[in-house]
Backbone as a chain_set.jsonl record, in Angstrom:
{"seq": "MGSGSTRPNTADDKMFAAIERGSQDDFKDRKPPKNTDVQLIKDKAQRTEKAQQKTESLRALRLAAEQEKKAAKAK", "coords": {"N": [[77.737, -114.112, -22.716], [74.538, -115.344, -23.717], [71.665, -116.516, -21.831], [70.583, -118.683, -22.959], [67.939, -118.653, -23.433], [66.569, -118.539, -25.791], [66.737, -120.952, -26.962], [65.218, -124.181, -27.294], [64.318, -125.844, -24.33], [62.924, -127.857, -23.04], [61.445, -131.12, -23.532], [59.023, -130.897, -24.869], [59.217, -128.341, -26.022], [61.348, -128.818, -27.76], [60.205, -130.697, -29.459], [58.157, -129.196, -30.676], [59.742, -127.293, -31.934], [61.055, -128.909, -33.77], [58.914, -129.676, -35.343], [58.186, -127.21, -36.435], [60.461, -126.715, -37.953], [60.083, -128.564, -39.864], [60.881, -131.141, -39.678], [60.365, -134.486, -40.203], [60.9, -136.89, -39.051], [60.637, -139.338, -36.398], [60.163, -138.033, -33.176], [62.345, -138.238, -30.493], [62.834, -138.32, -27.12], [65.705, -137.461, -25.357], [66.1, -138.145, -22.729], [64.07, -140.138, -21.627], [61.372, -140.798, -19.316], [61.972, -143.114, -16.696], [60.045, -145.416, -16.004], [59.382, -148.279, -14.568], [57.373, -149.708, -13.447], [55.351, -152.11, -14.08], [52.748, -152.94, -13.463], [51.487, -150.533, -12.815], [51.573, -149.258, -15.297], [49.933, -150.987, -16.802], [47.505, -150.707, -15.4], [46.984, -148.017, -15.887], [46.633, -148.064, -18.665], [44.328, -149.641, -18.809], [42.488, -147.979, -17.488], [42.423, -145.857, -19.282], [41.388, -147.131, -21.566], [38.869, -147.874, -20.595], [37.734, -145.36, -20.146], [37.639, -144.433, -22.798], [35.827, -146.25, -23.911], [33.554, -145.581, -22.469], [33.162, -142.957, -23.349], [32.64, -143.451, -26.066], [30.231, -144.899, -25.863], [28.552, -142.97, -24.724], [28.572, -141.083, -26.777], [27.311, -142.54, -28.775], [24.773, -142.801, -27.63], [23.994, -140.107, -27.568], [23.934, -139.487, -30.311], [21.895, -141.232, -31.114], [19.749, -140.145, -29.719], [19.594, -137.648, -30.97], [18.857, -138.447, -33.541], [16.337, -139.581, -33.034], [15.01, -137.288, -32.222], [15.052, -135.788, -34.596], [13.484, -137.48, -36.166], [11.061, -137.331, -34.82], [10.443, -134.663, -35.22], [10.092, -134.619, -37.948], [7.679, -135.874, -38.356]], "CA": [[76.876, -114.987, -23.475], [73.154, -115.351, -23.279], [71.273, -117.582, -20.91], [70.035, -119.809, -23.722], [66.483, -118.591, -23.353], [65.973, -118.657, -27.121], [66.813, -122.345, -27.389], [64.247, -125.029, -26.594], [64.938, -126.521, -23.196], [62.165, -129.021, -22.618], [61.138, -132.064, -24.61], [57.91, -130.338, -25.647], [59.742, -127.241, -26.843], [62.166, -129.396, -28.813], [59.303, -131.336, -30.412], [57.508, -128.137, -31.45], [60.757, -126.703, -32.799], [61.289, -129.857, -34.866], [57.742, -129.596, -36.22], [58.28, -125.944, -37.17], [61.525, -126.862, -38.946], [59.618, -129.484, -40.895], [61.476, -132.462, -39.492], [59.284, -135.463, -40.199], [61.291, -138.118, -38.376], [60.043, -139.501, -35.08], [60.834, -137.292, -32.109], [62.741, -139.096, -29.381], [63.379, -137.586, -25.991], [66.992, -138.037, -24.975], [66.01, -138.678, -21.376], [62.687, -140.511, -21.337], [61.194, -141.209, -17.919], [62.229, -144.535, -16.481], [59.004, -145.967, -15.177], [59.397, -149.719, -14.807], [56.277, -150.32, -12.713], [54.518, -152.704, -15.12], [51.349, -152.953, -13.011], [50.993, -149.166, -12.939], [51.37, -149.005, -16.724], [48.752, -151.76, -17.209], [46.333, -150.072, -14.805], [46.752, -146.762, -16.604], [46.089, -148.425, -19.975], [42.959, -150.097, -18.595], [41.671, -146.795, -17.188], [42.268, -145.116, -20.531], [40.472, -147.889, -22.42], [37.536, -147.78, -20.004], [37.247, -144.007, -20.406], [37.324, -144.346, -24.22], [34.589, -146.993, -24.131], [32.482, -144.785, -21.893], [32.961, -141.836, -24.263], [31.996, -143.97, -27.269], [28.841, -145.247, -25.575], [27.824, -141.718, -24.547], [28.44, -140.491, -28.101], [26.285, -143.314, -29.474], [23.483, -142.418, -27.045], [23.676, -138.755, -28.01], [23.556, -139.551, -31.72], [20.589, -141.886, -31.194], [18.754, -139.178, -29.25], [19.434, -136.643, -32.021], [18.107, -139.06, -34.648], [14.947, -139.688, -32.578], [14.469, -135.939, -32.229], [14.8, -135.45, -35.989], [12.364, -138.301, -36.635], [9.848, -136.794, -34.209], [10.166, -133.384, -35.867], [9.675, -134.868, -39.325], [6.289, -136.381, -38.38]], "C": [[75.465, -114.962, -22.895], [72.852, -116.536, -22.376], [70.709, -118.786, -21.647], [68.527, -119.79, -23.75], [65.817, -118.719, -24.72], [65.998, -120.096, -27.63], [65.778, -123.167, -26.639], [64.924, -125.841, -25.493], [64.189, -127.77, -22.759], [61.882, -129.912, -23.82], [60.015, -131.523, -25.486], [58.391, -129.221, -26.564], [60.555, -127.778, -28.01], [61.297, -130.04, -29.887], [58.644, -130.273, -31.289], [58.504, -127.471, -32.396], [61.032, -127.612, -33.994], [60.133, -129.817, -35.855], [57.813, -128.334, -37.064], [59.371, -125.996, -38.236], [61.091, -127.76, -40.091], [60.264, -130.847, -40.793], [60.348, -133.476, -39.357], [59.66, -136.765, -39.5], [60.68, -138.155, -36.982], [60.858, -138.752, -34.038], [61.132, -138.259, -30.971], [63.372, -138.232, -28.306], [64.687, -138.252, -25.575], [66.937, -138.682, -23.602], [64.555, -139.036, -21.073], [62.554, -140.942, -19.873], [61.374, -142.717, -17.791], [61.206, -145.078, -15.492], [58.909, -147.464, -15.482], [58.3, -150.438, -14.057], [55.252, -150.832, -13.724], [53.042, -152.672, -14.723], [50.728, -151.565, -13.149], [50.693, -148.843, -14.393], [50.128, -149.729, -17.221], [47.469, -151.13, -16.67], [45.969, -148.786, -15.547], [46.142, -147.035, -17.975], [44.644, -148.884, -19.852], [42.029, -148.924, -18.299], [41.402, -146.002, -18.454], [41.273, -145.81, -21.445], [39.039, -147.795, -21.905], [36.924, -146.405, -20.275], [36.864, -143.847, -21.874], [36.022, -145.079, -24.534], [33.39, -146.207, -23.616], [32.133, -143.61, -22.813], [32.236, -142.297, -25.525], [30.533, -144.302, -27.026], [27.995, -143.988, -25.386], [27.593, -141.026, -25.888], [27.34, -141.207, -28.882], [24.899, -142.959, -28.94], [23.052, -141.034, -27.519], [23.223, -138.747, -29.462], [22.186, -140.192, -31.9], [19.49, -140.914, -30.765], [18.521, -138.095, -30.301], [18.625, -137.186, -33.191], [16.628, -139.204, -34.276], [14.266, -138.314, -32.617], [14.149, -135.486, -33.639], [13.589, -136.213, -36.532], [11.044, -137.765, -36.073], [9.467, -135.467, -34.843], [9.604, -133.59, -37.271], [8.218, -135.31, -39.405], [5.275, -135.283, -38.256]], "O": [[75.25, -114.604, -21.737], [73.676, -117.431, -22.189], [70.392, -119.801, -21.026], [67.897, -120.802, -24.057], [64.617, -118.981, -24.795], [65.346, -120.415, -28.624], [65.488, -122.887, -25.476], [65.973, -126.447, -25.708], [64.788, -128.66, -22.156], [62.058, -129.509, -24.969], [60.05, -131.673, -26.707], [58.018, -129.161, -27.736], [60.467, -127.26, -29.123], [61.6, -129.95, -31.076], [58.579, -130.428, -32.508], [58.157, -127.125, -33.525], [61.22, -127.128, -35.11], [60.343, -129.912, -37.064], [57.536, -128.367, -38.263], [59.229, -125.394, -39.301], [61.676, -127.716, -41.174], [60.197, -131.633, -41.738], [59.48, -133.338, -38.495], [58.821, -137.657, -39.371], [60.257, -137.127, -36.451], [62.086, -138.828, -34.02], [60.257, -139.011, -30.542], [64.33, -137.502, -28.56], [64.755, -139.475, -25.458], [67.646, -139.654, -23.339], [63.881, -138.313, -20.34], [63.523, -141.399, -19.268], [60.977, -143.485, -18.667], [61.474, -145.184, -14.295], [58.412, -147.857, -16.537], [58.287, -151.669, -14.027], [54.388, -150.079, -14.173], [52.181, -152.404, -15.562], [49.573, -151.438, -13.555], [49.672, -148.223, -14.695], [49.346, -149.158, -17.981], [46.471, -151.027, -17.384], [44.797, -148.508, -15.798], [45.237, -146.32, -18.405], [43.818, -148.552, -20.701], [40.907, -148.879, -18.803], [40.286, -145.529, -18.674], [40.411, -145.16, -22.036], [38.103, -147.652, -22.691], [35.74, -146.299, -20.595], [35.866, -143.193, -22.176], [35.209, -144.599, -25.324], [32.339, -146.173, -24.255], [30.959, -143.308, -23.03], [31.326, -141.62, -26.003], [29.683, -144.027, -27.872], [26.849, -143.94, -25.834], [26.53, -140.445, -26.11], [26.537, -140.571, -29.565], [23.952, -142.831, -29.715], [21.881, -140.817, -27.833], [22.246, -138.082, -29.81], [21.399, -139.752, -32.739], [18.425, -140.867, -31.379], [17.386, -137.666, -30.508], [17.803, -136.473, -33.767], [15.758, -138.972, -35.115], [13.1, -138.197, -32.994], [13.108, -134.873, -33.876], [12.773, -135.656, -37.267], [10.031, -137.747, -36.771], [8.28, -135.175, -34.989], [8.748, -132.83, -37.725], [7.585, -135.128, -40.445], [4.073, -135.549, -38.26]]}, "num_chains": 1, "name": "protein.A"}
């Protein structure tokens, strides 16, 4: 018998295989990681939110600078 190398072995491979098959139901990993450290999860969420806010503010600054540049060119 083969080694099973043609079958998806990781959660990512299984998810991609389900997408290719056209399965539209939610993908659920049979063995999700068991991380019960609530403080770590909260800290990670706060870091992510802070990074998103920073990205949004930088994007707003860039767009404002582009608009000023266009306005200066138009004059």
